[in-house]
Amino acid sequence: MRRPYIAGNWKMNLTPSEGAAYAASLAEAVAKEKPSCRIMIAPSFVSIPAVLEAVKGSDIIVAAQNMADHLAGAYTGEVSGQMLLDLGVKTVILGHSERRQYYGETDEIINSKVLLALSLGMDVVLCVGETLEERKSGNLENVLKRQLEVGLKDVKPEQMEKITIAYEPVWAIGTGETATPEDADAAHKFIRSTVAAIYSSSIAENLVIQYGGSVKAGNVKALMAKENVDGALVGGASLSLEQFLPIITYDK
Ligand code: 13P
C-alpha cells in the first residue's frame, strides 16, 4: 500500500518570517485535522531554519527545493546536502522543471545530485515532465523514459525506497491548466512501467508518484482518485493555509 504524499513547493515565495508564521499555523491545523497523508513543505533555503522551528513536534516534513551537485568546496552561491542535513533537512526536491528550464540543469547534473543525496541518506523527490511541444509532437513517453533512465542511473534497487517521483507536465505548472486525471494517470502508469523495466515490478508497485501542475482544492480529489496518482506536488496553492489545508485533507 502506497501512503498518499502531498507536498508544497513554495518556490521563491514567502520570507523567513512569513514562512514561519504560515508553517506554525499549518502545524496547528494538521494537529487538529490529522490528515491521513504524508505532508511535506519546501521553503527557500534561508527560510528553512525558521520553518523547522515552527513545525517542531509535528510530522510535517521540511524539504529543500534543490541542492548542489558537489559535497563541498569552491562553488559560490551553492548549498550542500551536508549543510541541509546539519539543519535537520532529510528530503530534497531535485530536477524541478524550473531548475531544468532556467538554470540549465541537465538529466546528467540531476543524476549526480540524486546520487549525492542518496549517498548522504537523504530522501529525494525527483521531478520529471514534458513540455507542451514535446507532448504535441508525440514525445511524452520518450522524454519521461530519458528523464527516468538518466536521472536514476546507478541508483541501486535498495535505494529506490528513498525515491519519490513527481510528474509535473511543464505546460500545467502555474498556468491554471491541469492535466486531466486520466492524462495524469496514464503518465504515472507509464512512469511505473518504466521503473518496473529498470528495477522490478515490486519496486514499481511501491513507488510513490506525485502529480504536480495547478493542483488546487477543486481538482485534488479527482486526481487522487486515480489508481496511479499517489500524491501531489503543489506550487501556488501551497502558499496559504486557506488553499493548502483543503488539499491535504482532500479525503475528509
Ligand atoms: P503550480 O501548482 O503553481 O502549478 O506549481 C506546480 C509545481 O511546479 C510544484 O513543484
PDB file of C-alpha atoms and ligand atoms in Angstrom:
ATOM      1  CA  MET A   1       0.000   0.000   0.000  1.00  0.00           C
ATOM      2  CA  ARG A   2       1.346   3.382  -1.010  1.00  0.00           C
ATOM      3  CA  ARG A   3       0.674   6.119   1.529  1.00  0.00           C
ATOM      4  CA  PRO A   4      -0.504   9.358  -0.134  1.00  0.00           C
ATOM      5  CA  TYR A   5       2.172  12.054  -0.059  1.00  0.00           C
ATOM      6  CA  ILE A   6       1.251  15.713  -0.579  1.00  0.00           C
ATOM      7  CA  ALA A   7       3.920  18.377  -0.808  1.00  0.00           C
ATOM      8  CA  GLY A   8       4.006  22.144  -1.068  1.00  0.00           C
ATOM      9  CA  ASN A   9       6.818  23.646  -3.124  1.00  0.00           C
ATOM     10  CA  TRP A  10       6.978  27.282  -2.052  1.00  0.00           C
ATOM     11  CA  LYS A  11       9.441  28.173  -4.828  1.00  0.00           C
ATOM     12  CA  MET A  12      10.842  31.707  -4.351  1.00  0.00           C
ATOM     13  CA  ASN A  13       7.946  32.880  -2.187  1.00  0.00           C
ATOM     14  CA  LEU A  14       7.452  33.732   1.495  1.00  0.00           C
ATOM     15  CA  THR A  15      10.189  35.413   3.539  1.00  0.00           C
ATOM     16  CA  PRO A  16      11.556  33.555   6.582  1.00  0.00           C
ATOM     17  CA  SER A  17       9.159  35.358   8.927  1.00  0.00           C
ATOM     18  CA  GLU A  18       6.161  34.901   6.628  1.00  0.00           C
ATOM     19  CA  GLY A  19       7.095  31.253   6.110  1.00  0.00           C
ATOM     20  CA  ALA A  20       7.495  30.595   9.832  1.00  0.00           C
ATOM     21  CA  ALA A  21       4.132  32.176  10.670  1.00  0.00           C
ATOM     22  CA  TYR A  22       2.361  30.165   7.981  1.00  0.00           C
ATOM     23  CA  ALA A  23       4.175  26.932   8.890  1.00  0.00           C
ATOM     24  CA  ALA A  24       3.154  27.353  12.552  1.00  0.00           C
ATOM     25  CA  SER A  25      -0.499  27.743  11.532  1.00  0.00           C
ATOM     26  CA  LEU A  26      -0.188  24.728   9.244  1.00  0.00           C
ATOM     27  CA  ALA A  27       1.271  22.607  12.073  1.00  0.00           C
ATOM     28  CA  GLU A  28      -1.619  23.676  14.297  1.00  0.00           C
ATOM     29  CA  ALA A  29      -4.189  22.805  11.640  1.00  0.00           C
ATOM     30  CA  VAL A  30      -2.518  19.444  10.981  1.00  0.00           C
ATOM     31  CA  ALA A  31      -2.611  18.617  14.710  1.00  0.00           C
ATOM     32  CA  LYS A  32      -6.343  19.342  14.690  1.00  0.00           C
ATOM     33  CA  GLU A  33      -7.392  17.819  11.364  1.00  0.00           C
ATOM     34  CA  LYS A  34      -4.980  14.855  11.395  1.00  0.00           C
ATOM     35  CA  PRO A  35      -4.719  14.367   7.618  1.00  0.00           C
ATOM     36  CA  SER A  36      -4.005  10.777   6.644  1.00  0.00           C
ATOM     37  CA  CYS A  37      -1.407  11.693   4.002  1.00  0.00           C
ATOM     38  CA  ARG A  38       2.277  12.371   4.479  1.00  0.00           C
ATOM     39  CA  ILE A  39       2.849  16.143   4.266  1.00  0.00           C
ATOM     40  CA  MET A  40       5.923  17.989   3.099  1.00  0.00           C
ATOM     41  CA  ILE A  41       6.716  21.663   2.632  1.00  0.00           C
ATOM     42  CA  ALA A  42       9.739  23.009   0.767  1.00  0.00           C
ATOM     43  CA  PRO A  43      10.631  26.594   1.707  1.00  0.00           C
ATOM     44  CA  SER A  44      13.558  28.514   0.250  1.00  0.00           C
ATOM     45  CA  PHE A  45      16.951  27.730   1.820  1.00  0.00           C
ATOM     46  CA  VAL A  46      17.015  30.846   4.012  1.00  0.00           C
ATOM     47  CA  SER A  47      13.550  30.118   5.418  1.00  0.00           C
ATOM     48  CA  ILE A  48      14.342  26.527   6.379  1.00  0.00           C
ATOM     49  CA  PRO A  49      15.666  27.137   9.929  1.00  0.00           C
ATOM     50  CA  ALA A  50      12.665  29.278  10.944  1.00  0.00           C
ATOM     51  CA  VAL A  51      10.206  26.867   9.328  1.00  0.00           C
ATOM     52  CA  LEU A  52      11.821  23.844  11.014  1.00  0.00           C
ATOM     53  CA  GLU A  53      11.439  25.601  14.340  1.00  0.00           C
ATOM     54  CA  ALA A  54       7.803  26.459  13.571  1.00  0.00           C
ATOM     55  CA  VAL A  55       6.778  22.853  12.776  1.00  0.00           C
ATOM     56  CA  LYS A  56       8.802  21.232  15.580  1.00  0.00           C
ATOM     57  CA  GLY A  57       6.900  18.361  17.157  1.00  0.00           C
ATOM     58  CA  SER A  58       4.682  17.841  14.094  1.00  0.00           C
ATOM     59  CA  ASP A  59       5.037  15.184  11.388  1.00  0.00           C
ATOM     60  CA  ILE A  60       5.378  17.789   8.640  1.00  0.00           C
ATOM     61  CA  ILE A  61       8.479  17.108   6.556  1.00  0.00           C
ATOM     62  CA  VAL A  62      10.570  20.159   5.720  1.00  0.00           C
ATOM     63  CA  ALA A  63      12.464  19.707   2.458  1.00  0.00           C
ATOM     64  CA  ALA A  64      14.844  21.724   0.315  1.00  0.00           C
ATOM     65  CA  GLN A  65      13.941  22.721  -3.251  1.00  0.00           C
ATOM     66  CA  ASN A  66      17.400  21.943  -4.598  1.00  0.00           C
ATOM     67  CA  MET A  67      20.986  21.242  -3.536  1.00  0.00           C
ATOM     68  CA  ALA A  68      24.469  21.396  -5.011  1.00  0.00           C
ATOM     69  CA  ASP A  69      25.920  18.602  -7.115  1.00  0.00           C
ATOM     70  CA  HIS A  70      29.131  18.658  -5.072  1.00  0.00           C
ATOM     71  CA  LEU A  71      29.800  17.676  -1.491  1.00  0.00           C
ATOM     72  CA  ALA A  72      31.704  20.867  -0.536  1.00  0.00           C
ATOM     73  CA  GLY A  73      34.213  23.299  -1.947  1.00  0.00           C
ATOM     74  CA  ALA A  74      34.583  26.407  -4.081  1.00  0.00           C
ATOM     75  CA  TYR A  75      31.047  26.625  -5.501  1.00  0.00           C
ATOM     76  CA  THR A  76      29.922  30.173  -4.788  1.00  0.00           C
ATOM     77  CA  GLY A  77      26.237  30.538  -4.069  1.00  0.00           C
ATOM     78  CA  GLU A  78      25.540  26.827  -3.673  1.00  0.00           C
ATOM     79  CA  VAL A  79      24.103  24.906  -0.723  1.00  0.00           C
ATOM     80  CA  SER A  80      25.342  21.394   0.021  1.00  0.00           C
ATOM     81  CA  GLY A  81      23.468  18.330   1.156  1.00  0.00           C
ATOM     82  CA  GLN A  82      25.590  18.189   4.275  1.00  0.00           C
ATOM     83  CA  MET A  83      24.550  21.724   5.198  1.00  0.00           C
ATOM     84  CA  LEU A  84      20.917  20.692   4.825  1.00  0.00           C
ATOM     85  CA  LEU A  85      21.432  17.569   6.915  1.00  0.00           C
ATOM     86  CA  ASP A  86      23.128  19.640   9.590  1.00  0.00           C
ATOM     87  CA  LEU A  87      19.939  21.709   9.852  1.00  0.00           C
ATOM     88  CA  GLY A  88      17.857  18.558  10.078  1.00  0.00           C
ATOM     89  CA  VAL A  89      16.582  18.512   6.488  1.00  0.00           C
ATOM     90  CA  LYS A  90      16.451  14.953   5.171  1.00  0.00           C
ATOM     91  CA  THR A  91      14.446  15.435   1.969  1.00  0.00           C
ATOM     92  CA  VAL A  92      15.292  17.287  -1.219  1.00  0.00           C
ATOM     93  CA  ILE A  93      13.368  18.054  -4.411  1.00  0.00           C
ATOM     94  CA  LEU A  94      15.604  17.553  -7.455  1.00  0.00           C
ATOM     95  CA  GLY A  95      15.161  18.149 -11.165  1.00  0.00           C
ATOM     96  CA  HIS A  96      12.256  20.576 -10.946  1.00  0.00           C
ATOM     97  CA  SER A  97      11.394  21.854 -14.418  1.00  0.00           C
ATOM     98  CA  GLU A  98      12.231  25.412 -13.340  1.00  0.00           C
ATOM     99  CA  ARG A  99      15.763  24.207 -12.492  1.00  0.00           C
ATOM    100  CA  ARG A 100      15.939  22.455 -15.852  1.00  0.00           C
ATOM    101  CA  GLN A 101      14.487  25.399 -17.828  1.00  0.00           C
ATOM    102  CA  TYR A 102      16.021  28.463 -16.173  1.00  0.00           C
ATOM    103  CA  TYR A 103      19.242  27.124 -14.657  1.00  0.00           C
ATOM    104  CA  GLY A 104      20.350  24.676 -17.314  1.00  0.00           C
ATOM    105  CA  GLU A 105      20.129  21.531 -15.215  1.00  0.00           C
ATOM    106  CA  THR A 106      20.524  18.510 -17.444  1.00  0.00           C
ATOM    107  CA  ASP A 107      19.479  14.950 -16.679  1.00  0.00           C
ATOM    108  CA  GLU A 108      23.167  14.212 -16.022  1.00  0.00           C
ATOM    109  CA  ILE A 109      23.517  17.030 -13.460  1.00  0.00           C
ATOM    110  CA  ILE A 110      20.273  15.960 -11.816  1.00  0.00           C
ATOM    111  CA  ASN A 111      21.530  12.367 -11.687  1.00  0.00           C
ATOM    112  CA  SER A 112      24.699  13.429  -9.887  1.00  0.00           C
ATOM    113  CA  LYS A 113      22.572  15.323  -7.356  1.00  0.00           C
ATOM    114  CA  VAL A 114      20.315  12.286  -6.880  1.00  0.00           C
ATOM    115  CA  LEU A 115      23.321  10.014  -6.256  1.00  0.00           C
ATOM    116  CA  LEU A 116      24.865  12.520  -3.859  1.00  0.00           C
ATOM    117  CA  ALA A 117      21.632  12.956  -1.877  1.00  0.00           C
ATOM    118  CA  LEU A 118      21.205   9.181  -1.628  1.00  0.00           C
ATOM    119  CA  SER A 119      24.819   8.721  -0.531  1.00  0.00           C
ATOM    120  CA  LEU A 120      24.044  11.128   2.316  1.00  0.00           C
ATOM    121  CA  GLY A 121      20.982   9.072   3.218  1.00  0.00           C
ATOM    122  CA  MET A 122      18.503  11.717   2.098  1.00  0.00           C
ATOM    123  CA  ASP A 123      15.063  11.169   0.570  1.00  0.00           C
ATOM    124  CA  VAL A 124      14.618  12.539  -2.933  1.00  0.00           C
ATOM    125  CA  VAL A 125      11.609  13.818  -4.839  1.00  0.00           C
ATOM    126  CA  LEU A 126      12.736  13.557  -8.450  1.00  0.00           C
ATOM    127  CA  CYS A 127      10.698  15.694 -10.853  1.00  0.00           C
ATOM    128  CA  VAL A 128      10.036  14.690 -14.436  1.00  0.00           C
ATOM    129  CA  GLY A 129       7.666  16.052 -17.056  1.00  0.00           C
ATOM    130  CA  GLU A 130       7.330  17.116 -20.656  1.00  0.00           C
ATOM    131  CA  THR A 131       6.896  20.500 -22.314  1.00  0.00           C
ATOM    132  CA  LEU A 132       3.840  21.244 -24.432  1.00  0.00           C
ATOM    133  CA  GLU A 133       5.952  20.915 -27.592  1.00  0.00           C
ATOM    134  CA  GLU A 134       7.219  17.512 -26.514  1.00  0.00           C
ATOM    135  CA  ARG A 135       3.681  16.346 -25.756  1.00  0.00           C
ATOM    136  CA  LYS A 136       2.270  17.702 -29.018  1.00  0.00           C
ATOM    137  CA  SER A 137       4.996  16.064 -31.065  1.00  0.00           C
ATOM    138  CA  GLY A 138       4.180  12.687 -29.524  1.00  0.00           C
ATOM    139  CA  ASN A 139       7.342  12.552 -27.438  1.00  0.00           C
ATOM    140  CA  LEU A 140       5.800  12.326 -23.974  1.00  0.00           C
ATOM    141  CA  GLU A 141       6.943   8.769 -23.328  1.00  0.00           C
ATOM    142  CA  ASN A 142      10.425   9.266 -24.829  1.00  0.00           C
ATOM    143  CA  VAL A 143      11.003  12.292 -22.613  1.00  0.00           C
ATOM    144  CA  LEU A 144       9.796  10.593 -19.430  1.00  0.00           C
ATOM    145  CA  LYS A 145      11.828   7.477 -20.224  1.00  0.00           C
ATOM    146  CA  ARG A 146      15.011   9.521 -20.735  1.00  0.00           C
ATOM    147  CA  GLN A 147      14.463  11.615 -17.607  1.00  0.00           C
ATOM    148  CA  LEU A 148      13.945   8.450 -15.536  1.00  0.00           C
ATOM    149  CA  GLU A 149      16.726   6.342 -17.072  1.00  0.00           C
ATOM    150  CA  VAL A 150      19.343   9.090 -16.820  1.00  0.00           C
ATOM    151  CA  GLY A 151      18.019  10.634 -13.582  1.00  0.00           C
ATOM    152  CA  LEU A 152      18.080   7.253 -11.813  1.00  0.00           C
ATOM    153  CA  LYS A 153      21.313   5.964 -13.390  1.00  0.00           C
ATOM    154  CA  ASP A 154      23.356   3.971 -10.838  1.00  0.00           C
ATOM    155  CA  VAL A 155      20.643   4.246  -8.198  1.00  0.00           C
ATOM    156  CA  LYS A 156      20.630   0.841  -6.534  1.00  0.00           C
ATOM    157  CA  PRO A 157      17.386  -1.139  -6.172  1.00  0.00           C
ATOM    158  CA  GLU A 158      17.593  -0.910  -2.372  1.00  0.00           C
ATOM    159  CA  GLN A 159      17.840   2.897  -2.622  1.00  0.00           C
ATOM    160  CA  MET A 160      14.562   3.178  -4.530  1.00  0.00           C
ATOM    161  CA  GLU A 161      12.575   3.326  -1.277  1.00  0.00           C
ATOM    162  CA  LYS A 162      14.196   6.766  -0.787  1.00  0.00           C
ATOM    163  CA  ILE A 163      12.843   7.988  -4.128  1.00  0.00           C
ATOM    164  CA  THR A 164       9.519   9.638  -4.875  1.00  0.00           C
ATOM    165  CA  ILE A 165       8.767  10.679  -8.447  1.00  0.00           C
ATOM    166  CA  ALA A 166       6.844  13.879  -9.164  1.00  0.00           C
ATOM    167  CA  TYR A 167       5.252  14.023 -12.604  1.00  0.00           C
ATOM    168  CA  GLU A 168       4.923  17.688 -13.492  1.00  0.00           C
ATOM    169  CA  PRO A 169       3.952  18.458 -17.086  1.00  0.00           C
ATOM    170  CA  VAL A 170       5.668  21.781 -17.744  1.00  0.00           C
ATOM    171  CA  TRP A 171       2.609  23.188 -19.549  1.00  0.00           C
ATOM    172  CA  ALA A 172       0.479  22.698 -16.424  1.00  0.00           C
ATOM    173  CA  ILE A 173       2.796  24.490 -13.991  1.00  0.00           C
ATOM    174  CA  GLY A 174       1.497  27.850 -12.812  1.00  0.00           C
ATOM    175  CA  THR A 175      -0.745  28.117 -15.870  1.00  0.00           C
ATOM    176  CA  GLY A 176      -4.057  27.151 -14.307  1.00  0.00           C
ATOM    177  CA  GLU A 177      -4.108  24.330 -16.819  1.00  0.00           C
ATOM    178  CA  THR A 178      -4.180  20.863 -15.229  1.00  0.00           C
ATOM    179  CA  ALA A 179      -3.650  17.521 -16.840  1.00  0.00           C
ATOM    180  CA  THR A 180      -6.956  15.673 -16.714  1.00  0.00           C
ATOM    181  CA  PRO A 181      -6.989  12.937 -14.084  1.00  0.00           C
ATOM    182  CA  GLU A 182      -6.915  10.469 -16.999  1.00  0.00           C
ATOM    183  CA  ASP A 183      -3.836  12.115 -18.567  1.00  0.00           C
ATOM    184  CA  ALA A 184      -2.075  12.176 -15.214  1.00  0.00           C
ATOM    185  CA  ASP A 185      -2.933   8.544 -14.534  1.00  0.00           C
ATOM    186  CA  ALA A 186      -1.686   7.483 -17.971  1.00  0.00           C
ATOM    187  CA  ALA A 187       1.632   9.298 -17.496  1.00  0.00           C
ATOM    188  CA  HIS A 188       2.009   7.858 -13.989  1.00  0.00           C
ATOM    189  CA  LYS A 189       1.260   4.388 -15.309  1.00  0.00           C
ATOM    190  CA  PHE A 190       3.979   4.833 -17.908  1.00  0.00           C
ATOM    191  CA  ILE A 191       6.417   6.040 -15.224  1.00  0.00           C
ATOM    192  CA  ARG A 192       5.598   2.972 -13.116  1.00  0.00           C
ATOM    193  CA  SER A 193       6.128   0.615 -16.041  1.00  0.00           C
ATOM    194  CA  THR A 194       9.447   2.296 -16.878  1.00  0.00           C
ATOM    195  CA  VAL A 195      10.607   1.857 -13.278  1.00  0.00           C
ATOM    196  CA  ALA A 196       9.446  -1.771 -13.413  1.00  0.00           C
ATOM    197  CA  ALA A 197      11.581  -2.277 -16.519  1.00  0.00           C
ATOM    198  CA  ILE A 198      14.654  -0.674 -14.906  1.00  0.00           C
ATOM    199  CA  TYR A 199      14.189  -2.355 -11.499  1.00  0.00           C
ATOM    200  CA  SER A 200      11.334  -4.748 -10.762  1.00  0.00           C
ATOM    201  CA  SER A 201       7.576  -4.808 -10.573  1.00  0.00           C
ATOM    202  CA  SER A 202       7.610  -4.797  -6.778  1.00  0.00           C
ATOM    203  CA  ILE A 203       9.801  -1.665  -6.689  1.00  0.00           C
ATOM    204  CA  ALA A 204       7.454  -0.040  -9.210  1.00  0.00           C
ATOM    205  CA  GLU A 205       4.399  -1.079  -7.179  1.00  0.00           C
ATOM    206  CA  ASN A 206       5.808   0.593  -4.064  1.00  0.00           C
ATOM    207  CA  LEU A 207       6.906   3.764  -5.857  1.00  0.00           C
ATOM    208  CA  VAL A 208       5.014   6.880  -4.783  1.00  0.00           C
ATOM    209  CA  ILE A 209       4.260   9.136  -7.766  1.00  0.00           C
ATOM    210  CA  GLN A 210       3.037  12.677  -7.142  1.00  0.00           C
ATOM    211  CA  TYR A 211       1.271  14.809  -9.724  1.00  0.00           C
ATOM    212  CA  GLY A 212       2.157  18.493  -9.971  1.00  0.00           C
ATOM    213  CA  GLY A 213       0.738  21.285 -12.101  1.00  0.00           C
ATOM    214  CA  SER A 214      -2.025  23.642 -10.963  1.00  0.00           C
ATOM    215  CA  VAL A 215      -3.273  21.299  -8.224  1.00  0.00           C
ATOM    216  CA  LYS A 216      -5.999  23.020  -6.208  1.00  0.00           C
ATOM    217  CA  ALA A 217      -8.696  22.189  -3.679  1.00  0.00           C
ATOM    218  CA  GLY A 218     -11.127  21.842  -6.576  1.00  0.00           C
ATOM    219  CA  ASN A 219      -9.218  19.203  -8.561  1.00  0.00           C
ATOM    220  CA  VAL A 220      -7.187  17.279  -5.996  1.00  0.00           C
ATOM    221  CA  LYS A 221      -9.905  14.752  -5.187  1.00  0.00           C
ATOM    222  CA  ALA A 222     -10.380  13.646  -8.794  1.00  0.00           C
ATOM    223  CA  LEU A 223      -6.620  13.385  -9.316  1.00  0.00           C
ATOM    224  CA  MET A 224      -6.064  11.417  -6.099  1.00  0.00           C
ATOM    225  CA  ALA A 225      -8.888   9.040  -7.028  1.00  0.00           C
ATOM    226  CA  LYS A 226      -6.762   7.686  -9.873  1.00  0.00           C
ATOM    227  CA  GLU A 227      -5.009   4.382  -9.312  1.00  0.00           C
ATOM    228  CA  ASN A 228      -1.525   5.611 -10.172  1.00  0.00           C
ATOM    229  CA  VAL A 229      -1.707   9.070  -8.565  1.00  0.00           C
ATOM    230  CA  ASP A 230      -0.276   8.770  -5.059  1.00  0.00           C
ATOM    231  CA  GLY A 231       0.142  12.385  -4.119  1.00  0.00           C
ATOM    232  CA  ALA A 232       0.623  15.934  -5.270  1.00  0.00           C
ATOM    233  CA  LEU A 233       3.408  18.480  -5.562  1.00  0.00           C
ATOM    234  CA  VAL A 234       1.642  21.789  -5.182  1.00  0.00           C
ATOM    235  CA  GLY A 235       3.078  25.190  -6.069  1.00  0.00           C
ATOM    236  CA  GLY A 236       0.832  28.265  -5.936  1.00  0.00           C
ATOM    237  CA  ALA A 237      -1.913  26.674  -3.866  1.00  0.00           C
ATOM    238  CA  SER A 238       0.570  25.604  -1.180  1.00  0.00           C
ATOM    239  CA  LEU A 239       1.350  29.192  -0.178  1.00  0.00           C
ATOM    240  CA  SER A 240      -1.544  29.749   2.207  1.00  0.00           C
ATOM    241  CA  LEU A 241      -3.354  27.673   4.798  1.00  0.00           C
ATOM    242  CA  GLU A 242      -6.653  28.616   3.223  1.00  0.00           C
ATOM    243  CA  GLN A 243      -5.705  26.869  -0.022  1.00  0.00           C
ATOM    244  CA  PHE A 244      -3.348  24.137   1.211  1.00  0.00           C
ATOM    245  CA  LEU A 245      -5.445  22.756   4.085  1.00  0.00           C
ATOM    246  CA  PRO A 246      -8.331  21.594   1.856  1.00  0.00           C
ATOM    247  CA  ILE A 247      -5.757  19.922  -0.405  1.00  0.00           C
ATOM    248  CA  ILE A 248      -4.083  17.897   2.365  1.00  0.00           C
ATOM    249  CA  THR A 249      -7.498  16.986   3.797  1.00  0.00           C
ATOM    250  CA  TYR A 250      -8.931  16.055   0.380  1.00  0.00           C
ATOM    251  CA  ASP A 251     -10.186  12.729   1.719  1.00  0.00           C
ATOM    252  CA  LYS A 252     -12.164  14.139   4.664  1.00  0.00           C
TER     253      LYS A 252
HETATM  254  P1  13P B   1       1.674  25.131  -9.534  1.00  0.00           P
HETATM  255  O1  13P B   1       0.883  24.303  -8.554  1.00  0.00           O
HETATM  256  O2  13P B   1       1.756  26.576  -9.124  1.00  0.00           O
HETATM  257  O3  13P B   1       1.208  24.921 -10.940  1.00  0.00           O
HETATM  258  O4  13P B   1       3.188  24.585  -9.464  1.00  0.00           O
HETATM  259  C1  13P B   1       3.429  23.232  -9.589  1.00  0.00           C
HETATM  260  C2  13P B   1       4.858  22.986  -9.275  1.00  0.00           C
HETATM  261  O5  13P B   1       5.744  23.317 -10.050  1.00  0.00           O
HETATM  262  C3  13P B   1       5.178  22.357  -7.991  1.00  0.00           C
HETATM  263  O6  13P B   1       6.517  21.985  -7.931  1.00  0.00           O
END
